[in-house]
Amino acid sequence: MNSKLDRRKKYTRMALKQSLIKLLKEKSISSITVKEICELADINRSTFYAHYLDHFDLLDKIEEEIIQDMAGYLNQCTYDKDEGDLQLIERLLEYFTSKQEVCQVLLDENTDTNFQKKVITFAHQAFMQNWKAVHTLDPKLSVYISTFIISGSIDVIRKWLNNGMDKPPKEMAEVITKLIKSGFSGCL
């Protein structure tokens, strides 16, 4: 009996998430109503409220799930000592490829979500932990450099997603890594 309820809950949440993502392709979160989400998902409003406070809560849960999933995906990897930076970026791009639709919607510059801020925070932490060259810099300077690199990388990834991922993740990782390293060379 419990597994049947769990499957129903999972299905309901999946349907609501997919409906919100579909609506976000057309309009901003502030223009979307719970009623629209429920109609698209073919779910009662009372069922919606059994899972989420409102549509902003649903969006927040989607964003948090993506960040946690991304962290888990990246933590599964072991990185080669010499190629770790490139491998980390390539794995991140592979993750975005696997979640193309939702990442493209949430990273769209016209979508008013907090997802980009969450990605920036996550990327900054990963950058400070894993990027070897950052440890050779003055700590006060490294904050500015990481901000510049992460913001630029996110814009490159956004462009790549919007271009239909026209290059494989490995090739894009090489491009981003070269851009980062050339930026670092001026600061060292």
PDB file of C-alpha atoms in Angstrom:
ATOM      1  CA  MET A   1       0.000   0.000   0.000  1.00  0.00           C
ATOM      2  CA  ASN A   2       2.796   2.465   0.886  1.00  0.00           C
ATOM      3  CA  SER A   3       4.611   1.883  -2.404  1.00  0.00           C
ATOM      4  CA  LYS A   4       1.395   2.702  -4.267  1.00  0.00           C
ATOM      5  CA  LEU A   5       1.092   5.985  -2.338  1.00  0.00           C
ATOM      6  CA  ASP A   6       4.755   6.765  -2.935  1.00  0.00           C
ATOM      7  CA  ARG A   7       4.314   6.194  -6.672  1.00  0.00           C
ATOM      8  CA  ARG A   8       1.276   8.494  -6.664  1.00  0.00           C
ATOM      9  CA  LYS A   9       3.180  11.199  -4.803  1.00  0.00           C
ATOM     10  CA  LYS A  10       6.114  10.906  -7.193  1.00  0.00           C
ATOM     11  CA  TYR A  11       3.812  11.032 -10.208  1.00  0.00           C
ATOM     12  CA  THR A  12       1.906  14.036  -8.833  1.00  0.00           C
ATOM     13  CA  ARG A  13       5.088  15.964  -8.082  1.00  0.00           C
ATOM     14  CA  MET A  14       6.571  15.082 -11.465  1.00  0.00           C
ATOM     15  CA  ALA A  15       3.407  16.223 -13.279  1.00  0.00           C
ATOM     16  CA  LEU A  16       3.330  19.505 -11.345  1.00  0.00           C
ATOM     17  CA  LYS A  17       7.031  20.166 -11.993  1.00  0.00           C
ATOM     18  CA  GLN A  18       6.681  19.437 -15.708  1.00  0.00           C
ATOM     19  CA  SER A  19       3.636  21.690 -15.921  1.00  0.00           C
ATOM     20  CA  LEU A  20       5.422  24.580 -14.247  1.00  0.00           C
ATOM     21  CA  ILE A  21       8.468  24.201 -16.510  1.00  0.00           C
ATOM     22  CA  LYS A  22       6.189  24.183 -19.546  1.00  0.00           C
ATOM     23  CA  LEU A  23       4.444  27.348 -18.361  1.00  0.00           C
ATOM     24  CA  LEU A  24       7.779  29.049 -17.594  1.00  0.00           C
ATOM     25  CA  LYS A  25       8.659  28.684 -21.279  1.00  0.00           C
ATOM     26  CA  GLU A  26       5.728  30.976 -22.047  1.00  0.00           C
ATOM     27  CA  LYS A  27       5.622  33.469 -19.164  1.00  0.00           C
ATOM     28  CA  SER A  28       7.166  34.603 -15.907  1.00  0.00           C
ATOM     29  CA  ILE A  29       6.596  32.875 -12.574  1.00  0.00           C
ATOM     30  CA  SER A  30       4.694  35.892 -11.262  1.00  0.00           C
ATOM     31  CA  SER A  31       2.209  35.567 -14.143  1.00  0.00           C
ATOM     32  CA  ILE A  32       1.568  31.864 -13.535  1.00  0.00           C
ATOM     33  CA  THR A  33      -1.221  30.706 -11.259  1.00  0.00           C
ATOM     34  CA  VAL A  34      -1.629  27.512  -9.270  1.00  0.00           C
ATOM     35  CA  LYS A  35      -4.869  26.983 -11.191  1.00  0.00           C
ATOM     36  CA  GLU A  36      -2.974  26.959 -14.516  1.00  0.00           C
ATOM     37  CA  ILE A  37      -0.410  24.500 -13.203  1.00  0.00           C
ATOM     38  CA  CYS A  38      -3.128  22.199 -11.887  1.00  0.00           C
ATOM     39  CA  GLU A  39      -5.127  22.331 -15.115  1.00  0.00           C
ATOM     40  CA  LEU A  40      -2.067  21.501 -17.195  1.00  0.00           C
ATOM     41  CA  ALA A  41      -1.072  18.681 -14.838  1.00  0.00           C
ATOM     42  CA  ASP A  42      -4.706  17.482 -14.565  1.00  0.00           C
ATOM     43  CA  ILE A  43      -4.451  17.579 -10.769  1.00  0.00           C
ATOM     44  CA  ASN A  44      -6.777  19.128  -8.185  1.00  0.00           C
ATOM     45  CA  ARG A  45      -5.708  22.312  -6.418  1.00  0.00           C
ATOM     46  CA  SER A  46      -6.153  20.624  -3.044  1.00  0.00           C
ATOM     47  CA  THR A  47      -3.668  17.966  -4.168  1.00  0.00           C
ATOM     48  CA  PHE A  48      -1.263  20.704  -5.219  1.00  0.00           C
ATOM     49  CA  TYR A  49      -1.503  22.328  -1.783  1.00  0.00           C
ATOM     50  CA  ALA A  50      -0.891  18.973  -0.114  1.00  0.00           C
ATOM     51  CA  HIS A  51       2.593  19.080  -1.702  1.00  0.00           C
ATOM     52  CA  TYR A  52       3.504  22.777  -2.054  1.00  0.00           C
ATOM     53  CA  LEU A  53       2.673  26.094  -0.410  1.00  0.00           C
ATOM     54  CA  ASP A  54       2.307  27.906  -3.741  1.00  0.00           C
ATOM     55  CA  HIS A  55       3.846  28.031  -7.214  1.00  0.00           C
ATOM     56  CA  PHE A  56       6.916  29.860  -5.872  1.00  0.00           C
ATOM     57  CA  ASP A  57       7.485  26.993  -3.429  1.00  0.00           C
ATOM     58  CA  LEU A  58       7.196  24.509  -6.304  1.00  0.00           C
ATOM     59  CA  LEU A  59       9.782  26.474  -8.299  1.00  0.00           C
ATOM     60  CA  ASP A  60      12.103  26.651  -5.298  1.00  0.00           C
ATOM     61  CA  LYS A  61      11.837  22.868  -4.815  1.00  0.00           C
ATOM     62  CA  ILE A  62      12.669  22.299  -8.497  1.00  0.00           C
ATOM     63  CA  GLU A  63      15.729  24.564  -8.225  1.00  0.00           C
ATOM     64  CA  GLU A  64      16.934  22.932  -5.004  1.00  0.00           C
ATOM     65  CA  GLU A  65      16.467  19.463  -6.484  1.00  0.00           C
ATOM     66  CA  ILE A  66      18.572  20.392  -9.518  1.00  0.00           C
ATOM     67  CA  ILE A  67      21.358  21.847  -7.342  1.00  0.00           C
ATOM     68  CA  GLN A  68      21.416  18.778  -5.068  1.00  0.00           C
ATOM     69  CA  ASP A  69      21.298  16.431  -8.037  1.00  0.00           C
ATOM     70  CA  MET A  70      24.117  18.351  -9.736  1.00  0.00           C
ATOM     71  CA  ALA A  71      26.251  18.192  -6.582  1.00  0.00           C
ATOM     72  CA  GLY A  72      25.657  14.449  -6.287  1.00  0.00           C
ATOM     73  CA  TYR A  73      26.499  13.953  -9.952  1.00  0.00           C
ATOM     74  CA  LEU A  74      29.770  15.883  -9.656  1.00  0.00           C
ATOM     75  CA  ASN A  75      30.739  14.207  -6.366  1.00  0.00           C
ATOM     76  CA  GLN A  76      30.539  10.755  -7.973  1.00  0.00           C
ATOM     77  CA  CYS A  77      33.544  11.592 -10.093  1.00  0.00           C
ATOM     78  CA  THR A  78      37.185  11.169  -9.397  1.00  0.00           C
ATOM     79  CA  TYR A  79      39.255  13.708 -11.228  1.00  0.00           C
ATOM     80  CA  ASP A  80      42.648  13.187 -12.771  1.00  0.00           C
ATOM     81  CA  LYS A  81      45.273  15.297 -11.016  1.00  0.00           C
ATOM     82  CA  ASP A  82      46.373  17.110 -14.186  1.00  0.00           C
ATOM     83  CA  GLU A  83      43.049  17.253 -16.020  1.00  0.00           C
ATOM     84  CA  GLY A  84      40.724  17.798 -13.018  1.00  0.00           C
ATOM     85  CA  ASP A  85      39.624  21.310 -13.963  1.00  0.00           C
ATOM     86  CA  LEU A  86      38.645  20.268 -17.474  1.00  0.00           C
ATOM     87  CA  GLN A  87      36.931  17.102 -16.224  1.00  0.00           C
ATOM     88  CA  LEU A  88      34.910  19.022 -13.631  1.00  0.00           C
ATOM     89  CA  ILE A  89      33.588  21.438 -16.261  1.00  0.00           C
ATOM     90  CA  GLU A  90      32.924  18.612 -18.704  1.00  0.00           C
ATOM     91  CA  ARG A  91      30.926  16.705 -16.057  1.00  0.00           C
ATOM     92  CA  LEU A  92      28.945  19.853 -15.282  1.00  0.00           C
ATOM     93  CA  LEU A  93      28.124  20.274 -18.972  1.00  0.00           C
ATOM     94  CA  GLU A  94      27.139  16.605 -19.217  1.00  0.00           C
ATOM     95  CA  TYR A  95      24.774  17.181 -16.310  1.00  0.00           C
ATOM     96  CA  PHE A  96      23.220  20.189 -18.060  1.00  0.00           C
ATOM     97  CA  THR A  97      22.864  18.050 -21.184  1.00  0.00           C
ATOM     98  CA  SER A  98      20.948  15.411 -19.217  1.00  0.00           C
ATOM     99  CA  LYS A  99      18.601  18.105 -17.841  1.00  0.00           C
ATOM    100  CA  GLN A 100      18.571  20.346 -20.902  1.00  0.00           C
ATOM    101  CA  GLU A 101      14.946  21.474 -20.860  1.00  0.00           C
ATOM    102  CA  VAL A 102      14.717  22.422 -17.194  1.00  0.00           C
ATOM    103  CA  CYS A 103      18.200  24.009 -17.103  1.00  0.00           C
ATOM    104  CA  GLN A 104      17.534  25.987 -20.270  1.00  0.00           C
ATOM    105  CA  VAL A 105      14.266  27.341 -18.818  1.00  0.00           C
ATOM    106  CA  LEU A 106      15.717  28.117 -15.391  1.00  0.00           C
ATOM    107  CA  LEU A 107      18.864  29.762 -16.784  1.00  0.00           C
ATOM    108  CA  ASP A 108      16.992  31.809 -19.380  1.00  0.00           C
ATOM    109  CA  GLU A 109      17.734  35.493 -18.846  1.00  0.00           C
ATOM    110  CA  ASN A 110      14.013  36.295 -19.180  1.00  0.00           C
ATOM    111  CA  THR A 111      12.982  33.827 -16.472  1.00  0.00           C
ATOM    112  CA  ASP A 112      12.724  35.492 -13.078  1.00  0.00           C
ATOM    113  CA  THR A 113      14.016  32.700 -10.856  1.00  0.00           C
ATOM    114  CA  ASN A 114      16.710  32.431  -8.220  1.00  0.00           C
ATOM    115  CA  PHE A 115      18.250  29.475 -10.004  1.00  0.00           C
ATOM    116  CA  GLN A 116      21.148  31.418 -11.486  1.00  0.00           C
ATOM    117  CA  LYS A 117      22.057  32.751  -8.019  1.00  0.00           C
ATOM    118  CA  LYS A 118      21.943  29.212  -6.640  1.00  0.00           C
ATOM    119  CA  VAL A 119      24.140  27.950  -9.480  1.00  0.00           C
ATOM    120  CA  ILE A 120      26.588  30.804  -8.881  1.00  0.00           C
ATOM    121  CA  THR A 121      26.796  29.953  -5.163  1.00  0.00           C
ATOM    122  CA  PHE A 122      27.251  26.254  -5.926  1.00  0.00           C
ATOM    123  CA  ALA A 123      29.839  26.945  -8.634  1.00  0.00           C
ATOM    124  CA  HIS A 124      31.747  29.346  -6.399  1.00  0.00           C
ATOM    125  CA  GLN A 125      32.056  26.684  -3.692  1.00  0.00           C
ATOM    126  CA  ALA A 126      33.158  24.052  -6.225  1.00  0.00           C
ATOM    127  CA  PHE A 127      35.550  26.532  -7.821  1.00  0.00           C
ATOM    128  CA  MET A 128      37.200  27.477  -4.525  1.00  0.00           C
ATOM    129  CA  GLN A 129      37.584  23.814  -3.546  1.00  0.00           C
ATOM    130  CA  ASN A 130      38.685  22.291  -6.823  1.00  0.00           C
ATOM    131  CA  TRP A 131      40.380  24.876  -9.005  1.00  0.00           C
ATOM    132  CA  LYS A 132      44.120  24.483  -8.398  1.00  0.00           C
ATOM    133  CA  ALA A 133      45.215  27.895  -9.688  1.00  0.00           C
ATOM    134  CA  VAL A 134      42.915  29.807  -7.329  1.00  0.00           C
ATOM    135  CA  HIS A 135      45.033  28.748  -4.334  1.00  0.00           C
ATOM    136  CA  THR A 136      48.033  30.637  -5.707  1.00  0.00           C
ATOM    137  CA  LEU A 137      46.170  33.966  -5.678  1.00  0.00           C
ATOM    138  CA  ASP A 138      45.686  36.581  -2.998  1.00  0.00           C
ATOM    139  CA  PRO A 139      42.434  35.551  -1.216  1.00  0.00           C
ATOM    140  CA  LYS A 140      40.947  39.029  -1.641  1.00  0.00           C
ATOM    141  CA  LEU A 141      41.627  38.902  -5.370  1.00  0.00           C
ATOM    142  CA  SER A 142      40.364  35.330  -5.796  1.00  0.00           C
ATOM    143  CA  VAL A 143      36.792  36.364  -4.894  1.00  0.00           C
ATOM    144  CA  TYR A 144      36.708  38.831  -7.792  1.00  0.00           C
ATOM    145  CA  ILE A 145      38.330  36.408 -10.194  1.00  0.00           C
ATOM    146  CA  SER A 146      35.983  33.564  -9.285  1.00  0.00           C
ATOM    147  CA  THR A 147      32.968  35.869  -9.673  1.00  0.00           C
ATOM    148  CA  PHE A 148      34.143  36.925 -13.122  1.00  0.00           C
ATOM    149  CA  ILE A 149      34.930  33.379 -14.228  1.00  0.00           C
ATOM    150  CA  ILE A 150      31.705  31.870 -12.898  1.00  0.00           C
ATOM    151  CA  SER A 151      29.456  34.583 -14.360  1.00  0.00           C
ATOM    152  CA  GLY A 152      31.178  34.313 -17.723  1.00  0.00           C
ATOM    153  CA  SER A 153      31.017  30.528 -17.679  1.00  0.00           C
ATOM    154  CA  ILE A 154      27.304  30.569 -16.866  1.00  0.00           C
ATOM    155  CA  ASP A 155      26.672  32.931 -19.787  1.00  0.00           C
ATOM    156  CA  VAL A 156      28.659  30.630 -22.095  1.00  0.00           C
ATOM    157  CA  ILE A 157      26.656  27.636 -20.833  1.00  0.00           C
ATOM    158  CA  ARG A 158      23.379  29.546 -21.295  1.00  0.00           C
ATOM    159  CA  LYS A 159      24.357  30.412 -24.878  1.00  0.00           C
ATOM    160  CA  TRP A 160      25.338  26.790 -25.506  1.00  0.00           C
ATOM    161  CA  LEU A 161      21.981  25.525 -24.176  1.00  0.00           C
ATOM    162  CA  ASN A 162      20.080  28.093 -26.258  1.00  0.00           C
ATOM    163  CA  ASN A 163      22.041  27.036 -29.356  1.00  0.00           C
ATOM    164  CA  GLY A 164      20.761  23.501 -28.914  1.00  0.00           C
ATOM    165  CA  MET A 165      24.052  22.279 -27.428  1.00  0.00           C
ATOM    166  CA  ASP A 166      25.634  22.513 -30.871  1.00  0.00           C
ATOM    167  CA  LYS A 167      29.008  21.326 -29.537  1.00  0.00           C
ATOM    168  CA  PRO A 168      29.692  18.255 -27.401  1.00  0.00           C
ATOM    169  CA  PRO A 169      30.272  18.804 -23.662  1.00  0.00           C
ATOM    170  CA  LYS A 170      33.975  17.914 -23.935  1.00  0.00           C
ATOM    171  CA  GLU A 171      34.574  20.543 -26.625  1.00  0.00           C
ATOM    172  CA  MET A 172      32.680  23.221 -24.661  1.00  0.00           C
ATOM    173  CA  ALA A 173      34.595  22.277 -21.506  1.00  0.00           C
ATOM    174  CA  GLU A 174      37.845  22.816 -23.409  1.00  0.00           C
ATOM    175  CA  VAL A 175      36.653  26.243 -24.600  1.00  0.00           C
ATOM    176  CA  ILE A 176      35.614  27.316 -21.090  1.00  0.00           C
ATOM    177  CA  THR A 177      38.835  25.966 -19.559  1.00  0.00           C
ATOM    178  CA  LYS A 178      40.955  27.850 -22.106  1.00  0.00           C
ATOM    179  CA  LEU A 179      39.055  31.063 -21.397  1.00  0.00           C
ATOM    180  CA  ILE A 180      39.501  30.607 -17.664  1.00  0.00           C
ATOM    181  CA  LYS A 181      43.203  29.796 -17.912  1.00  0.00           C
ATOM    182  CA  SER A 182      43.866  32.727 -20.212  1.00  0.00           C
ATOM    183  CA  GLY A 183      42.104  34.969 -17.684  1.00  0.00           C
ATOM    184  CA  PHE A 184      44.197  33.534 -14.879  1.00  0.00           C
ATOM    185  CA  SER A 185      47.441  34.090 -16.740  1.00  0.00           C
ATOM    186  CA  GLY A 186      46.952  37.849 -16.492  1.00  0.00           C
ATOM    187  CA  CYS A 187      46.452  37.662 -12.714  1.00  0.00           C
ATOM    188  CA  LEU A 188      49.338  35.420 -11.745  1.00  0.00           C
TER     189      LEU A 188
END
